[in-house]
mmCIF file of C-alpha atoms in Angstrom:
data_model
loop_
_atom_site.group_PDB
_atom_site.id
_atom_site.type_symbol
_atom_site.label_atom_id
_atom_site.label_comp_id
_atom_site.label_asym_id
_atom_site.label_seq_id
_atom_site.Cartn_x
_atom_site.Cartn_y
_atom_site.Cartn_z
ATOM 1 C CA UNK N 1 81.943 -187.981 60.870
ATOM 2 C CA UNK N 2 78.762 -188.384 62.901
ATOM 3 C CA UNK N 3 76.347 -185.510 62.324
ATOM 4 C CA UNK N 4 78.908 -183.572 60.193
ATOM 5 C CA UNK N 5 77.826 -184.156 56.615
ATOM 6 C CA UNK N 6 79.972 -181.330 55.171
ATOM 7 C CA UNK N 7 83.176 -182.613 56.817
ATOM 8 C CA UNK N 8 82.370 -186.174 55.761
ATOM 9 C CA UNK N 9 81.895 -185.079 52.132
ATOM 10 C CA UNK N 10 85.184 -183.170 52.252
ATOM 11 C CA UNK N 11 87.253 -186.021 53.730
ATOM 12 C CA UNK N 12 85.615 -189.097 52.142
ATOM 13 C CA UNK N 13 85.983 -188.572 48.398
ATOM 14 C CA UNK N 14 84.761 -190.552 45.414
ATOM 15 C CA UNK N 15 85.276 -187.786 42.823
ATOM 16 C CA UNK N 16 89.047 -188.014 42.275
ATOM 17 C CA UNK N 17 89.587 -188.951 38.579
ATOM 18 C CA UNK N 18 93.024 -190.460 39.155
ATOM 19 C CA UNK N 19 91.832 -192.516 42.133
ATOM 20 C CA UNK N 20 88.773 -194.657 41.350
ATOM 21 C CA UNK N 21 86.747 -195.798 44.336
ATOM 22 C CA UNK N 22 86.167 -194.089 47.676
ATOM 23 C CA UNK N 23 89.097 -192.515 49.504
ATOM 24 C CA UNK N 24 89.739 -190.783 52.808
ATOM 25 C CA UNK N 25 91.892 -187.652 52.505
ATOM 26 C CA UNK N 26 94.296 -187.527 55.434
ATOM 27 C CA UNK N 27 95.537 -183.929 55.107
ATOM 28 C CA UNK N 28 99.111 -185.116 54.517
ATOM 29 C CA UNK N 29 101.058 -183.648 51.599
ATOM 30 C CA UNK N 30 103.314 -185.788 49.427
ATOM 31 C CA UNK N 31 105.267 -185.478 46.204
ATOM 32 C CA UNK N 32 105.060 -188.335 43.689
ATOM 33 C CA UNK N 33 108.108 -188.920 41.479
ATOM 34 C CA UNK N 34 108.289 -190.519 38.033
ATOM 35 C CA UNK N 35 108.574 -194.017 39.572
ATOM 36 C CA UNK N 36 105.415 -193.532 41.613
ATOM 37 C CA UNK N 37 107.250 -193.224 44.927
ATOM 38 C CA UNK N 38 105.834 -190.759 47.449
ATOM 39 C CA UNK N 39 107.899 -188.326 49.530
ATOM 40 C CA UNK N 40 106.113 -187.006 52.613
ATOM 41 C CA UNK N 41 106.218 -183.193 52.739
ATOM 42 C CA UNK N 42 104.141 -182.327 55.778
ATOM 43 C CA UNK N 43 100.563 -181.396 56.650
ATOM 44 C CA UNK N 44 98.164 -179.317 54.551
ATOM 45 C CA UNK N 45 97.235 -177.308 57.656
ATOM 46 C CA UNK N 46 100.885 -176.211 58.043
ATOM 47 C CA UNK N 47 100.851 -174.217 54.795
ATOM 48 C CA UNK N 48 102.463 -170.771 55.106
ATOM 49 C CA UNK N 49 101.916 -167.556 53.171
ATOM 50 C CA UNK N 50 104.915 -165.231 52.797
ATOM 51 C CA UNK N 51 105.110 -162.218 50.456
ATOM 52 C CA UNK N 52 101.991 -163.432 48.640
ATOM 53 C CA UNK N 53 103.342 -166.941 47.995
ATOM 54 C CA UNK N 54 101.749 -170.083 49.449
ATOM 55 C CA UNK N 55 104.537 -172.275 50.795
ATOM 56 C CA UNK N 56 104.583 -175.895 51.938
ATOM 57 C CA UNK N 57 107.210 -175.877 54.731
ATOM 58 C CA UNK N 58 107.602 -179.648 54.492
ATOM 59 C CA UNK N 59 108.984 -179.311 50.976
ATOM 60 C CA UNK N 60 111.750 -176.998 52.196
ATOM 61 C CA UNK N 61 112.406 -179.260 55.182
ATOM 62 C CA UNK N 62 112.822 -182.306 52.926
ATOM 63 C CA UNK N 63 115.283 -180.344 50.769
ATOM 64 C CA UNK N 64 117.257 -179.208 53.832
ATOM 65 C CA UNK N 65 117.402 -182.726 55.238
ATOM 66 C CA UNK N 66 119.128 -183.839 52.049
ATOM 67 C CA UNK N 67 122.151 -181.676 52.920
ATOM 68 C CA UNK N 68 124.923 -183.741 54.561
ATOM 69 C CA UNK N 69 125.407 -181.219 57.407
ATOM 70 C CA UNK N 70 121.737 -181.098 58.486
ATOM 71 C CA UNK N 71 120.471 -183.512 61.112
ATOM 72 C CA UNK N 72 117.013 -181.975 61.532
ATOM 73 C CA UNK N 73 115.133 -178.999 60.101
ATOM 74 C CA UNK N 74 111.839 -177.174 60.598
ATOM 75 C CA UNK N 75 110.601 -174.110 58.700
ATOM 76 C CA UNK N 76 108.370 -171.371 60.137
ATOM 77 C CA UNK N 77 107.230 -167.877 59.110
ATOM 78 C CA UNK N 78 106.911 -165.607 62.179
ATOM 79 C CA UNK N 79 105.906 -161.956 61.910
ATOM 80 C CA UNK N 80 108.996 -160.078 63.121
ATOM 81 C CA UNK N 81 108.666 -156.562 64.609
ATOM 82 C CA UNK N 82 109.331 -153.984 61.908
ATOM 83 C CA UNK N 83 110.408 -156.616 59.376
ATOM 84 C CA UNK N 84 107.148 -158.362 58.495
ATOM 85 C CA UNK N 85 106.646 -162.083 57.940
ATOM 86 C CA UNK N 86 109.890 -163.872 57.144
ATOM 87 C CA UNK N 87 110.714 -167.455 56.252
ATOM 88 C CA UNK N 88 112.921 -168.958 58.978
ATOM 89 C CA UNK N 89 114.782 -172.269 58.915
ATOM 90 C CA UNK N 90 115.456 -173.843 62.329
ATOM 91 C CA UNK N 91 118.346 -176.290 62.065
ATOM 92 C CA UNK N 92 120.093 -178.942 64.110
ATOM 93 C CA UNK N 93 123.585 -179.621 62.722
ATOM 94 C CA UNK N 94 125.455 -182.903 62.550
ATOM 95 C CA UNK N 95 128.648 -180.994 63.388
ATOM 96 C CA UNK N 96 127.992 -178.257 65.997
ATOM 97 C CA UNK N 97 131.488 -176.837 65.333
ATOM 98 C CA UNK N 98 130.830 -176.173 61.634
ATOM 99 C CA UNK N 99 131.646 -172.746 60.166
ATOM 100 C CA UNK N 100 128.149 -171.206 60.248
ATOM 101 C CA UNK N 101 128.822 -168.401 57.762
ATOM 102 C CA UNK N 102 130.157 -170.811 55.137
ATOM 103 C CA UNK N 103 127.413 -173.348 55.877
ATOM 104 C CA UNK N 104 124.585 -170.829 55.428
ATOM 105 C CA UNK N 105 126.059 -169.623 52.126
ATOM 106 C CA UNK N 106 126.261 -173.254 51.002
ATOM 107 C CA UNK N 107 122.701 -173.972 52.178
ATOM 108 C CA UNK N 108 121.294 -171.066 50.158
ATOM 109 C CA UNK N 109 122.979 -172.339 46.978
ATOM 110 C CA UNK N 110 121.902 -175.913 47.799
ATOM 111 C CA UNK N 111 118.254 -174.875 48.219
ATOM 112 C CA UNK N 112 118.179 -172.664 45.116
ATOM 113 C CA UNK N 113 119.010 -175.759 43.056
ATOM 114 C CA UNK N 114 116.012 -177.598 44.548
ATOM 115 C CA UNK N 115 113.203 -175.147 45.328
ATOM 116 C CA UNK N 116 111.961 -171.807 43.884
ATOM 117 C CA UNK N 117 113.710 -168.650 45.067
ATOM 118 C CA UNK N 118 110.717 -167.549 47.175
ATOM 119 C CA UNK N 119 111.055 -170.767 49.192
ATOM 120 C CA UNK N 120 114.674 -170.096 50.238
ATOM 121 C CA UNK N 121 114.547 -168.962 53.901
ATOM 122 C CA UNK N 122 115.605 -165.419 54.722
ATOM 123 C CA UNK N 123 117.128 -166.486 58.033
ATOM 124 C CA UNK N 124 118.705 -169.635 59.427
ATOM 125 C CA UNK N 125 118.700 -170.405 63.155
ATOM 126 C CA UNK N 126 120.910 -173.161 64.592
ATOM 127 C CA UNK N 127 119.512 -174.947 67.674
ATOM 128 C CA UNK N 128 120.878 -177.657 69.929
ATOM 129 C CA UNK N 129 117.585 -179.502 69.457
ATOM 130 C CA UNK N 130 114.103 -178.815 68.151
ATOM 131 C CA UNK N 131 111.282 -178.332 70.687
ATOM 132 C CA UNK N 132 108.939 -181.314 70.962
ATOM 133 C CA UNK N 133 105.514 -182.039 72.442
ATOM 134 C CA UNK N 134 105.022 -184.661 75.212
ATOM 135 C CA UNK N 135 104.171 -187.158 72.447
ATOM 136 C CA UNK N 136 107.546 -186.537 70.772
ATOM 137 C CA UNK N 137 106.304 -184.542 67.752
ATOM 138 C CA UNK N 138 107.901 -181.251 66.681
ATOM 139 C CA UNK N 139 106.314 -178.410 68.668
ATOM 140 C CA UNK N 140 106.044 -175.768 65.952
ATOM 141 C CA UNK N 141 104.299 -173.316 68.276
ATOM 142 C CA UNK N 142 107.377 -173.128 70.500
ATOM 143 C CA UNK N 143 110.015 -172.607 67.821
ATOM 144 C CA UNK N 144 112.176 -169.631 68.885
ATOM 145 C CA UNK N 145 111.867 -166.449 66.832
ATOM 146 C CA UNK N 146 114.964 -164.451 65.837
ATOM 147 C CA UNK N 147 115.864 -161.556 68.110
ATOM 148 C CA UNK N 148 115.467 -158.215 66.333
ATOM 149 C CA UNK N 149 117.851 -155.612 67.687
ATOM 150 C CA UNK N 150 116.280 -152.619 69.428
ATOM 151 C CA UNK N 151 117.528 -149.045 69.536
ATOM 152 C CA UNK N 152 119.098 -149.572 72.956
ATOM 153 C CA UNK N 153 121.216 -152.417 71.549
ATOM 154 C CA UNK N 154 122.702 -150.323 68.758
ATOM 155 C CA UNK N 155 125.034 -147.379 68.633
ATOM 156 C CA UNK N 156 124.702 -144.189 66.590
ATOM 157 C CA UNK N 157 125.194 -144.366 62.829
ATOM 158 C CA UNK N 158 127.093 -141.571 61.083
ATOM 159 C CA UNK N 159 128.492 -142.828 57.771
ATOM 160 C CA UNK N 160 126.697 -144.323 54.766
ATOM 161 C CA UNK N 161 128.804 -147.493 54.971
ATOM 162 C CA UNK N 162 127.903 -148.019 58.643
ATOM 163 C CA UNK N 163 124.218 -147.454 57.894
ATOM 164 C CA UNK N 164 124.266 -149.877 54.956
ATOM 165 C CA UNK N 165 126.023 -152.566 57.008
ATOM 166 C CA UNK N 166 123.609 -152.186 59.912
ATOM 167 C CA UNK N 167 120.468 -152.137 57.764
ATOM 168 C CA UNK N 168 121.435 -155.354 55.973
ATOM 169 C CA UNK N 169 122.423 -157.054 59.233
ATOM 170 C CA UNK N 170 118.997 -156.230 60.693
ATOM 171 C CA UNK N 171 117.031 -157.284 57.625
ATOM 172 C CA UNK N 172 119.006 -160.448 56.879
ATOM 173 C CA UNK N 173 119.280 -161.461 60.522
ATOM 174 C CA UNK N 174 123.052 -161.835 60.340
ATOM 175 C CA UNK N 175 125.577 -160.865 63.031
ATOM 176 C CA UNK N 176 127.844 -159.377 60.377
ATOM 177 C CA UNK N 177 127.666 -158.418 56.695
ATOM 178 C CA UNK N 178 131.114 -157.927 55.171
ATOM 179 C CA UNK N 179 131.751 -154.937 52.927
ATOM 180 C CA UNK N 180 132.291 -157.111 49.826
ATOM 181 C CA UNK N 181 129.421 -159.551 50.419
ATOM 182 C CA UNK N 182 126.806 -159.632 47.666
ATOM 183 C CA UNK N 183 123.598 -159.207 49.671
ATOM 184 C CA UNK N 184 121.575 -161.201 47.134
ATOM 185 C CA UNK N 185 123.825 -164.182 47.808
ATOM 186 C CA UNK N 186 123.028 -163.694 51.509
ATOM 187 C CA UNK N 187 119.274 -163.905 50.943
ATOM 188 C CA UNK N 188 118.116 -160.405 49.953
ATOM 189 C CA UNK N 189 114.973 -160.392 47.791
ATOM 190 C CA UNK N 190 112.882 -157.720 46.076
ATOM 191 C CA UNK N 191 110.607 -156.959 49.045
ATOM 192 C CA UNK N 192 113.617 -156.898 51.351
ATOM 193 C CA UNK N 193 115.255 -154.338 49.058
ATOM 194 C CA UNK N 194 112.232 -152.047 49.524
ATOM 195 C CA UNK N 195 112.526 -152.420 53.306
ATOM 196 C CA UNK N 196 116.260 -151.707 53.034
ATOM 197 C CA UNK N 197 115.627 -148.458 51.148
ATOM 198 C CA UNK N 198 113.103 -147.380 53.804
ATOM 199 C CA UNK N 199 115.441 -148.395 56.646
ATOM 200 C CA UNK N 200 118.352 -146.473 55.148
ATOM 201 C CA UNK N 201 116.155 -143.388 54.868
ATOM 202 C CA UNK N 202 115.437 -143.692 58.617
ATOM 203 C CA UNK N 203 119.190 -143.767 59.175
ATOM 204 C CA UNK N 204 119.580 -140.516 57.226
ATOM 205 C CA UNK N 205 120.737 -141.776 53.823
ATOM 206 C CA UNK N 206 118.809 -141.650 50.548
ATOM 207 C CA UNK N 207 119.192 -144.572 48.161
ATOM 208 C CA UNK N 208 117.114 -145.900 45.263
ATOM 209 C CA UNK N 209 116.123 -149.485 44.482
ATOM 210 C CA UNK N 210 118.073 -149.275 41.219
ATOM 211 C CA UNK N 211 121.249 -148.325 43.114
ATOM 212 C CA UNK N 212 120.899 -151.368 45.367
ATOM 213 C CA UNK N 213 120.674 -153.692 42.362
ATOM 214 C CA UNK N 214 123.562 -151.916 40.609
ATOM 215 C CA UNK N 215 125.764 -152.059 43.730
ATOM 216 C CA UNK N 216 124.832 -155.188 45.728
ATOM 217 C CA UNK N 217 127.793 -154.888 48.146
ATOM 218 C CA UNK N 218 127.916 -152.534 51.127
ATOM 219 C CA UNK N 219 131.189 -150.951 49.998
ATOM 220 C CA UNK N 220 130.042 -150.539 46.392
ATOM 221 C CA UNK N 221 126.776 -148.887 47.406
ATOM 222 C CA UNK N 222 128.478 -146.567 49.908
ATOM 223 C CA UNK N 223 131.000 -145.486 47.244
ATOM 224 C CA UNK N 224 128.175 -144.922 44.751
ATOM 225 C CA UNK N 225 126.312 -142.720 47.221
ATOM 226 C CA UNK N 226 129.404 -140.607 47.812
ATOM 227 C CA UNK N 227 130.121 -140.281 44.089
ATOM 228 C CA UNK N 228 126.551 -139.452 43.084
ATOM 229 C CA UNK N 229 125.936 -135.674 42.902
ATOM 230 C CA UNK N 230 122.229 -136.231 43.609
ATOM 231 C CA UNK N 231 122.768 -138.380 46.669
ATOM 232 C CA UNK N 232 122.324 -136.200 49.729
ATOM 233 C CA UNK N 233 122.896 -137.708 53.128
ATOM 234 C CA UNK N 234 122.006 -136.342 56.524
ATOM 235 C CA UNK N 235 124.835 -135.124 58.740
ATOM 236 C CA UNK N 236 122.884 -135.814 61.918
ATOM 237 C CA UNK N 237 123.809 -138.627 64.290
ATOM 238 C CA UNK N 238 120.817 -140.953 64.331
ATOM 239 C CA UNK N 239 120.131 -143.720 66.786
ATOM 240 C CA UNK N 240 118.368 -146.460 64.795
ATOM 241 C CA UNK N 241 115.157 -148.056 65.996
ATOM 242 C CA UNK N 242 113.929 -151.607 65.698
ATOM 243 C CA UNK N 243 111.987 -151.264 62.391
ATOM 244 C CA UNK N 244 113.278 -152.709 59.463
ATOM 245 C CA UNK N 245 116.103 -161.334 57.315
ATOM 246 C CA UNK N 246 106.419 -179.264 42.487
ATOM 247 C CA UNK N 247 103.683 -180.963 42.115
ATOM 248 C CA UNK N 248 101.948 -181.572 45.401
ATOM 249 C CA UNK N 249 99.154 -184.094 45.812
ATOM 250 C CA UNK N 250 96.993 -184.832 48.817
ATOM 251 C CA UNK N 251 97.711 -188.256 50.251
ATOM 252 C CA UNK N 252 94.638 -190.468 50.436
ATOM 253 C CA UNK N 253 93.893 -193.857 51.980
ATOM 254 C CA UNK N 254 91.371 -196.107 50.303
ATOM 255 C CA UNK N 255 88.396 -197.102 52.459
#
């Protein structure tokens, strides 16, 4: 790089023990398997940080693309109003008529067998197609963000069960959470549990983190709140607001 000695020293390397000679580091990320084959995972400058973890989105995308129902996939981590930064998977399906609820449940289990838990997206968005740049590459800057419901879009909440349902639907980005659904199977994680406890307090119901782990279904938690002599809930009608869902090596080309 003419006149840029620091950038030249960073990109043209001769100090890589496993790679004798002089190499140019491209900024691409790959995974090398036992046979020496390389799987492209994405760009180093696309690295995300969510809940303190550094995440290579390309690794999740490669895992998603291995699922028979997924035609294309891109992962992003937008900062959602009131919910914080969340890992989002944008998907194009091979069968647009697939049962989305069943597919998302299957995708979570599929990913958990292939990547760490913190790399399983909180939300899944199905698109007709992914946005592209004029050159045909994925336009990550124009990926749509999930819509977070505002107070005007929601009705008043009176019962604990209604509040629990609504809080999980907001946080998990799902149109519906059934009363017997285990929220941890739907994507709830430790930091999301803390947001859930805070959200439920806004809706007039006191719950502890321990209670959420003991009763991971909406119905079970609502029953536990009613049965607990220490659980006091507000009798006011509250309109909710919008506040709170490997071994990687740098690829190099010898020069």
